[in-house]
Coordinates of C-alpha atoms in Angstrom, one line a residue:
M1 CA -36.1 -10.4 50.9
K2 CA -35.1 -6.9 51.9
K3 CA -31.5 -7.9 52.1
A4 CA -31.6 -9.4 48.6
L5 CA -33.3 -6.2 47.3
R6 CA -30.6 -4.1 48.9
I7 CA -27.9 -6.2 47.2
I8 CA -29.6 -5.9 43.8
L9 CA -29.9 -2.1 44.3
W10 CA -26.3 -1.8 45.4
I11 CA -25.1 -3.7 42.4
G12 CA -27.3 -1.7 40.1
G13 CA -26.0 1.5 41.6
I14 CA -22.4 0.4 41.0
I15 CA -23.2 -0.5 37.4
L16 CA -25.0 2.8 36.9
A17 CA -22.1 4.7 38.4
L18 CA -19.6 2.9 36.2
A19 CA -21.8 3.6 33.1
I20 CA -22.0 7.3 34.0
I21 CA -18.3 7.6 34.7
G22 CA -17.5 5.6 31.5
A23 CA -19.5 8.2 29.4
F24 CA -17.0 10.8 30.5
L25 CA -13.8 8.8 30.0
P26 CA -11.6 9.5 26.9
G27 CA -13.1 8.4 23.6
N28 CA -9.7 7.5 22.2
A29 CA -6.9 5.2 23.3
F30 CA -3.4 5.1 22.0
V31 CA -0.5 2.6 22.0
S32 CA 2.9 2.9 20.4
R33 CA 6.2 0.9 20.5
S34 CA 9.5 1.2 18.6
I35 CA 12.4 -0.9 17.7
T36 CA 15.6 -0.6 15.5
I37 CA 16.1 -3.1 12.7
N38 CA 19.4 -3.6 11.1
A39 CA 18.1 -3.4 7.6
P40 CA 17.3 -0.7 5.0
A41 CA 13.9 1.0 5.1
S42 CA 13.1 -0.5 1.7
T43 CA 13.4 -4.0 3.1
V44 CA 11.3 -3.3 6.2
Y45 CA 8.7 -1.5 4.1
G46 CA 8.5 -4.4 1.6
V47 CA 7.7 -6.8 4.4
L48 CA 5.1 -4.6 6.1
N49 CA 3.4 -3.7 2.8
D50 CA 2.7 -7.4 2.1
L51 CA -0.1 -8.9 4.2
K52 CA 1.0 -12.5 3.4
T53 CA 4.1 -11.9 5.7
Y54 CA 2.0 -11.1 8.8
N55 CA 1.5 -14.8 9.8
S56 CA 5.3 -14.9 10.4
W57 CA 5.5 -12.2 13.0
M58 CA 2.1 -10.7 13.9
P59 CA 1.5 -11.8 17.5
W60 CA -2.3 -12.4 17.2
N61 CA -2.0 -14.4 14.1
Q62 CA 0.2 -16.8 16.0
K63 CA -2.0 -17.3 19.1
D64 CA -4.5 -19.4 17.2
P65 CA -3.1 -21.9 14.6
Y66 CA -6.7 -22.7 13.6
M67 CA -7.6 -19.1 12.9
Q68 CA -9.6 -18.6 9.6
V69 CA -8.1 -16.0 7.3
Q70 CA -9.5 -14.6 4.1
Y71 CA -7.3 -12.4 1.9
A72 CA -8.3 -9.7 -0.7
P73 CA -7.4 -10.5 -4.3
V74 CA -4.4 -8.2 -3.9
T75 CA -2.4 -8.5 -0.7
E76 CA 0.1 -5.7 -1.1
G77 CA -0.2 -2.0 -0.9
K78 CA -3.1 0.4 -0.6
G79 CA -6.5 -1.4 -0.6
A80 CA -5.1 -4.8 0.4
W81 CA -7.0 -6.4 3.3
Y82 CA -7.5 -9.6 5.2
K83 CA -10.3 -10.8 7.5
W84 CA -9.8 -13.2 10.4
K85 CA -12.1 -15.2 12.6
S86 CA -11.0 -17.1 15.7
N87 CA -12.5 -18.7 18.8
H88 CA -9.5 -17.7 20.8
R89 CA -10.6 -15.0 23.3
E90 CA -7.6 -12.8 22.6
V91 CA -7.9 -13.0 18.9
G92 CA -11.6 -12.8 18.0
E93 CA -12.8 -11.5 14.7
G94 CA -12.0 -8.5 12.5
Q95 CA -10.5 -7.0 9.4
L96 CA -7.2 -5.2 8.7
T97 CA -6.9 -3.0 5.6
I98 CA -3.9 -1.1 4.3
T99 CA -5.2 2.4 3.6
E100 CA -1.9 4.1 2.6
S101 CA 1.6 3.0 1.6
I102 CA 4.5 5.4 1.1
P103 CA 7.5 3.5 0.0
G104 CA 10.3 3.4 2.6
K105 CA 8.3 5.7 4.9
T106 CA 4.9 4.5 6.2
V107 CA 2.3 1.7 6.0
T108 CA -1.0 2.9 7.4
T109 CA -3.8 0.5 8.4
S110 CA -7.4 0.5 9.4
L111 CA -8.2 -2.2 12.0
L112 CA -11.9 -3.1 12.8
F113 CA -12.5 -5.4 15.7
E114 CA -15.8 -7.2 16.3
G115 CA -17.9 -5.3 18.8
F116 CA -16.5 -1.9 17.9
D117 CA -18.3 0.8 15.9
E118 CA -15.3 2.5 14.5
P119 CA -12.0 1.1 13.1
S120 CA -8.7 1.8 14.8
V121 CA -6.2 3.7 12.8
G122 CA -2.6 2.6 13.0
G123 CA 0.4 1.3 11.2
W124 CA 4.2 1.6 11.0
E125 CA 6.4 4.6 10.5
L126 CA 10.0 4.1 9.3
S127 CA 12.9 6.3 10.1
P128 CA 16.1 5.2 8.3
K129 CA 19.5 6.3 9.5
N130 CA 23.0 5.0 8.6
G131 CA 21.7 1.7 7.0
V132 CA 19.4 0.8 9.9
T133 CA 15.7 1.6 10.4
E134 CA 13.7 2.6 13.4
V135 CA 10.3 1.1 13.2
T136 CA 7.4 2.6 15.2
W137 CA 4.2 0.6 15.5
R138 CA 1.2 2.7 16.6
M139 CA -2.5 2.4 17.0
D140 CA -5.1 5.0 17.8
A141 CA -8.4 3.4 18.7
N142 CA -11.8 5.1 18.7
M143 CA -13.6 3.6 21.7
G144 CA -17.0 4.8 20.6
H145 CA -19.8 5.7 23.0
N146 CA -20.0 2.4 24.7
P147 CA -19.0 3.0 28.4
L148 CA -17.5 -0.5 28.7
N149 CA -15.3 0.1 25.7
R150 CA -14.1 3.4 27.2
W151 CA -13.2 1.6 30.4
F152 CA -11.3 -0.8 28.3
G153 CA -9.5 2.1 26.8
L154 CA -7.9 3.0 30.1
F155 CA -5.9 -0.3 29.9
F156 CA -5.3 -0.2 26.2
D157 CA -1.6 0.5 26.3
R158 CA -1.0 -2.0 29.2
M159 CA -2.9 -4.8 27.4
L160 CA -1.6 -4.3 23.8
G161 CA 1.8 -2.9 24.5
P162 CA 3.4 -6.3 25.2
D163 CA 1.9 -7.7 22.0
F164 CA 3.4 -4.8 20.0
E165 CA 6.8 -5.4 21.7
N166 CA 6.6 -9.1 20.9
G167 CA 5.6 -8.5 17.3
L168 CA 8.4 -6.0 16.7
K169 CA 10.9 -8.3 18.3
Q170 CA 9.9 -11.1 15.9
L171 CA 9.8 -8.7 12.9
K172 CA 13.4 -7.6 13.8
E173 CA 14.7 -11.1 14.3
K174 CA 13.3 -12.6 11.1
I175 CA 14.3 -9.6 8.9
E176 CA 17.8 -9.6 10.3
N177 CA 18.4 -13.3 9.9
G178 CA 16.9 -13.3 6.4
T179 CA 14.0 -15.7 7.0
L180 CA 11.6 -12.8 6.3
K181 CA 12.2 -10.6 3.2
P182 CA 10.2 -8.9 0.6
A183 CA 9.6 -10.4 -2.8
E184 CA 11.9 -9.1 -5.6
P185 CA 10.8 -7.8 -9.0
K186 CA 11.6 -9.9 -12.1
L187 CA 13.2 -8.2 -15.1
S188 CA 14.1 -9.2 -18.7
L189 CA 15.6 -7.0 -21.4
E190 CA 15.5 -7.1 -25.2
E191 CA 15.9 -4.9 -28.2
I192 CA 12.8 -4.1 -30.2
T193 CA 11.3 -1.8 -32.7
A194 CA 8.7 0.1 -30.8
P195 CA 5.5 0.5 -33.0
A196 CA 4.2 3.8 -34.2
M197 CA 1.4 5.3 -32.1
Q198 CA -1.2 8.0 -32.2
V199 CA -1.7 9.2 -28.6
L200 CA -3.7 11.6 -26.6
T201 CA -1.5 13.1 -23.8
I202 CA -1.6 15.3 -20.7
M203 CA 1.5 16.9 -19.3
D204 CA 1.6 17.2 -15.5
T205 CA 3.9 17.2 -12.4
A206 CA 3.8 14.8 -9.4
R207 CA 5.4 16.4 -6.3
T208 CA 6.4 13.0 -4.8
M209 CA 6.4 9.4 -5.7
A210 CA 3.2 8.9 -3.7
D211 CA 1.5 11.5 -6.0
V212 CA 2.4 9.8 -9.3
G213 CA -0.5 7.3 -9.1
P214 CA -3.2 9.8 -8.4
T215 CA -1.8 12.2 -11.0
L216 CA -1.9 9.6 -13.7
Q217 CA -5.4 8.5 -12.7
Q218 CA -6.7 12.0 -13.0
A219 CA -5.1 12.4 -16.4
Y220 CA -6.4 9.1 -17.7
G221 CA -9.8 10.0 -16.5
E222 CA -9.8 13.2 -18.5
I223 CA -8.5 11.5 -21.6
G224 CA -11.0 8.7 -21.2
E225 CA -13.9 11.2 -21.2
L226 CA -12.7 12.6 -24.6
V227 CA -12.3 9.0 -26.0
K228 CA -15.8 8.2 -25.0
N229 CA -17.4 11.5 -26.2
Q230 CA -15.7 11.2 -29.6
Q231 CA -16.2 7.5 -29.9
L232 CA -12.5 6.7 -30.4
D233 CA -11.0 3.2 -30.1
L234 CA -8.1 2.4 -27.8
T235 CA -5.2 0.7 -29.6
G236 CA -3.0 0.0 -26.6
M237 CA -2.6 0.0 -22.9
P238 CA -2.1 3.3 -20.9
L239 CA 1.4 4.6 -21.0
S240 CA 3.4 7.5 -19.6
W241 CA 6.7 9.4 -20.3
Y242 CA 8.9 10.5 -17.4
Y243 CA 11.1 13.5 -18.1
T244 CA 12.8 13.7 -14.7
G245 CA 14.2 10.9 -12.5
K246 CA 13.6 12.5 -9.2
E247 CA 11.1 14.6 -7.3
P248 CA 9.2 16.5 -8.5
Y249 CA 8.4 14.1 -11.4
V250 CA 7.5 15.8 -14.7
L251 CA 5.4 13.2 -16.6
E252 CA 3.2 12.8 -19.6
A253 CA 0.2 10.5 -19.4
A254 CA -1.0 9.0 -22.7
I255 CA -3.5 6.7 -24.3
A256 CA -3.1 5.3 -27.8
V257 CA -6.1 5.8 -30.1
N258 CA -7.1 4.8 -33.6
R259 CA -7.5 8.2 -35.1
L260 CA -7.1 11.9 -34.7
P261 CA -10.0 13.4 -32.6
K262 CA -12.1 16.1 -34.2
T263 CA -11.2 18.5 -31.3
T264 CA -9.3 18.3 -28.0
S265 CA -10.2 20.1 -24.8
G266 CA -8.5 21.3 -21.6
R267 CA -5.1 19.9 -21.1
I268 CA -5.4 17.2 -23.7
R269 CA -3.0 17.2 -26.7
F270 CA -2.6 14.8 -29.7
R271 CA 0.6 13.7 -31.2
N272 CA 2.1 11.0 -33.5
V273 CA 4.9 8.8 -32.2
P274 CA 7.0 7.2 -35.0
P275 CA 8.4 3.7 -34.8
T276 CA 11.7 3.7 -33.0
R277 CA 14.6 1.3 -32.4
S278 CA 14.4 0.7 -28.6
V279 CA 15.3 -1.4 -25.7
V280 CA 12.6 -2.7 -23.4
V281 CA 12.6 -4.1 -19.9
H282 CA 9.7 -6.4 -19.1
Y283 CA 9.2 -5.6 -15.4
Y284 CA 7.1 -7.6 -13.0
G285 CA 6.7 -5.9 -9.6
P286 CA 5.3 -2.9 -7.7
Y287 CA 5.4 0.4 -9.5
E288 CA 7.5 2.1 -6.7
K289 CA 10.4 -0.3 -7.5
S290 CA 10.3 0.3 -11.3
Y291 CA 13.4 2.4 -10.9
L292 CA 15.2 -1.0 -11.0
A293 CA 14.2 -1.3 -14.6
H294 CA 15.4 2.2 -15.4
D295 CA 18.7 1.3 -13.7
H296 CA 19.0 -1.9 -15.7
I297 CA 18.5 0.1 -19.0
R298 CA 21.2 2.6 -18.0
E299 CA 23.6 -0.2 -17.2
W300 CA 22.8 -1.8 -20.6
L301 CA 23.3 1.4 -22.5
K302 CA 26.7 1.9 -20.8
S303 CA 27.9 -1.7 -21.5
S304 CA 26.5 -1.9 -25.0
G305 CA 27.7 1.5 -26.2
N306 CA 24.2 2.5 -27.3
K307 CA 22.8 6.0 -26.6
A308 CA 19.4 7.0 -25.4
K309 CA 17.2 9.0 -27.8
G310 CA 14.7 11.0 -25.8
A311 CA 12.8 10.1 -22.7
P312 CA 11.8 6.6 -21.7
Y313 CA 8.2 5.6 -21.3
D314 CA 6.2 3.0 -19.3
V315 CA 3.5 0.9 -20.8
Y316 CA 1.1 -0.5 -18.2
V317 CA 0.5 -3.9 -19.7
D318 CA -1.4 -5.5 -16.8
D319 CA -4.3 -4.2 -14.7
P320 CA -3.2 -4.7 -11.0
T321 CA -6.8 -5.5 -10.0
T322 CA -6.7 -8.7 -12.1
K323 CA -3.6 -10.0 -10.3
K324 CA -3.1 -11.6 -6.9
S325 CA 0.2 -9.9 -6.4
M326 CA 2.0 -6.8 -7.7
Y327 CA 4.8 -9.1 -8.5
E328 CA 2.6 -10.6 -11.2
V329 CA 1.9 -7.2 -12.8
R330 CA 3.8 -6.5 -15.9
T331 CA 5.0 -3.0 -17.0
D332 CA 7.2 -2.5 -20.1
I333 CA 9.8 0.3 -19.7
I334 CA 10.8 1.3 -23.2
Q335 CA 13.8 3.5 -24.0
P336 CA 14.3 4.7 -27.6
I337 CA 17.9 4.5 -28.7
E338 CA 19.9 6.0 -31.6

């Protein structure tokens, strides 16, 4: 009996010692691996920014063919997520969310594993050079206050590093052999007479492409308040003019309304837009690739002998939150012509 008691006390002492030591171990663990892919950064970014491609190269997705996966309504870009559930001991259960996407540069994710209090922050950084792209996959995990998780953190790099290497190897192989590639936008062009509009507008500047969305959202919010307060009716979808084609972007956010407001406030201005002979490209794809539509218009102007008349403007025909993919979202890029 005494011997058994000593064994129990000895085991308890070891557990207590491990718990005490664990409390003083680092609260964060980090893993990072890199590889060079013989492809432009735009191609690599397009794959990483689309969660539907992950089954083709993500190592954990391939360990359990019976893994249950649930996708968000939108699977590309910021806010896209998927949840997984598996009985495989190396896969488990969790959720991955894209928290930030900067075209051609980074895709940042939040990864929450079952049993952890805080999500791990990670993602991919792209460094293009001479037509190839160095891809760095990183993860910074908050191990929380659980001593067992902190002990696990000591082996984080050793345990996950090989999976990172395997995933990057598959990503490289499948991008380079063409079996894995991003979806391409769809475009169609036609000549139209753009209708007359009465619009409330705000002029602003977005420092980078990543700032364009938040800048427009802020402007539309301000205009929306005026529309609500003065009980105006909307007569079209949100639109915006772009006065520069490179950073920083000088733009004018606008919303078409049914009548002249009694007063305007702050940055908001009102103006009439006359009907104009125009060329329009109906573009289906992510906003960051809409430059393809502008390129298409420039090529058409050159080949047709027509001349642009003023700045082009974008009409956001579809709400991205109502579509499963950004490649189903329509934007009309309209260029007035002489």
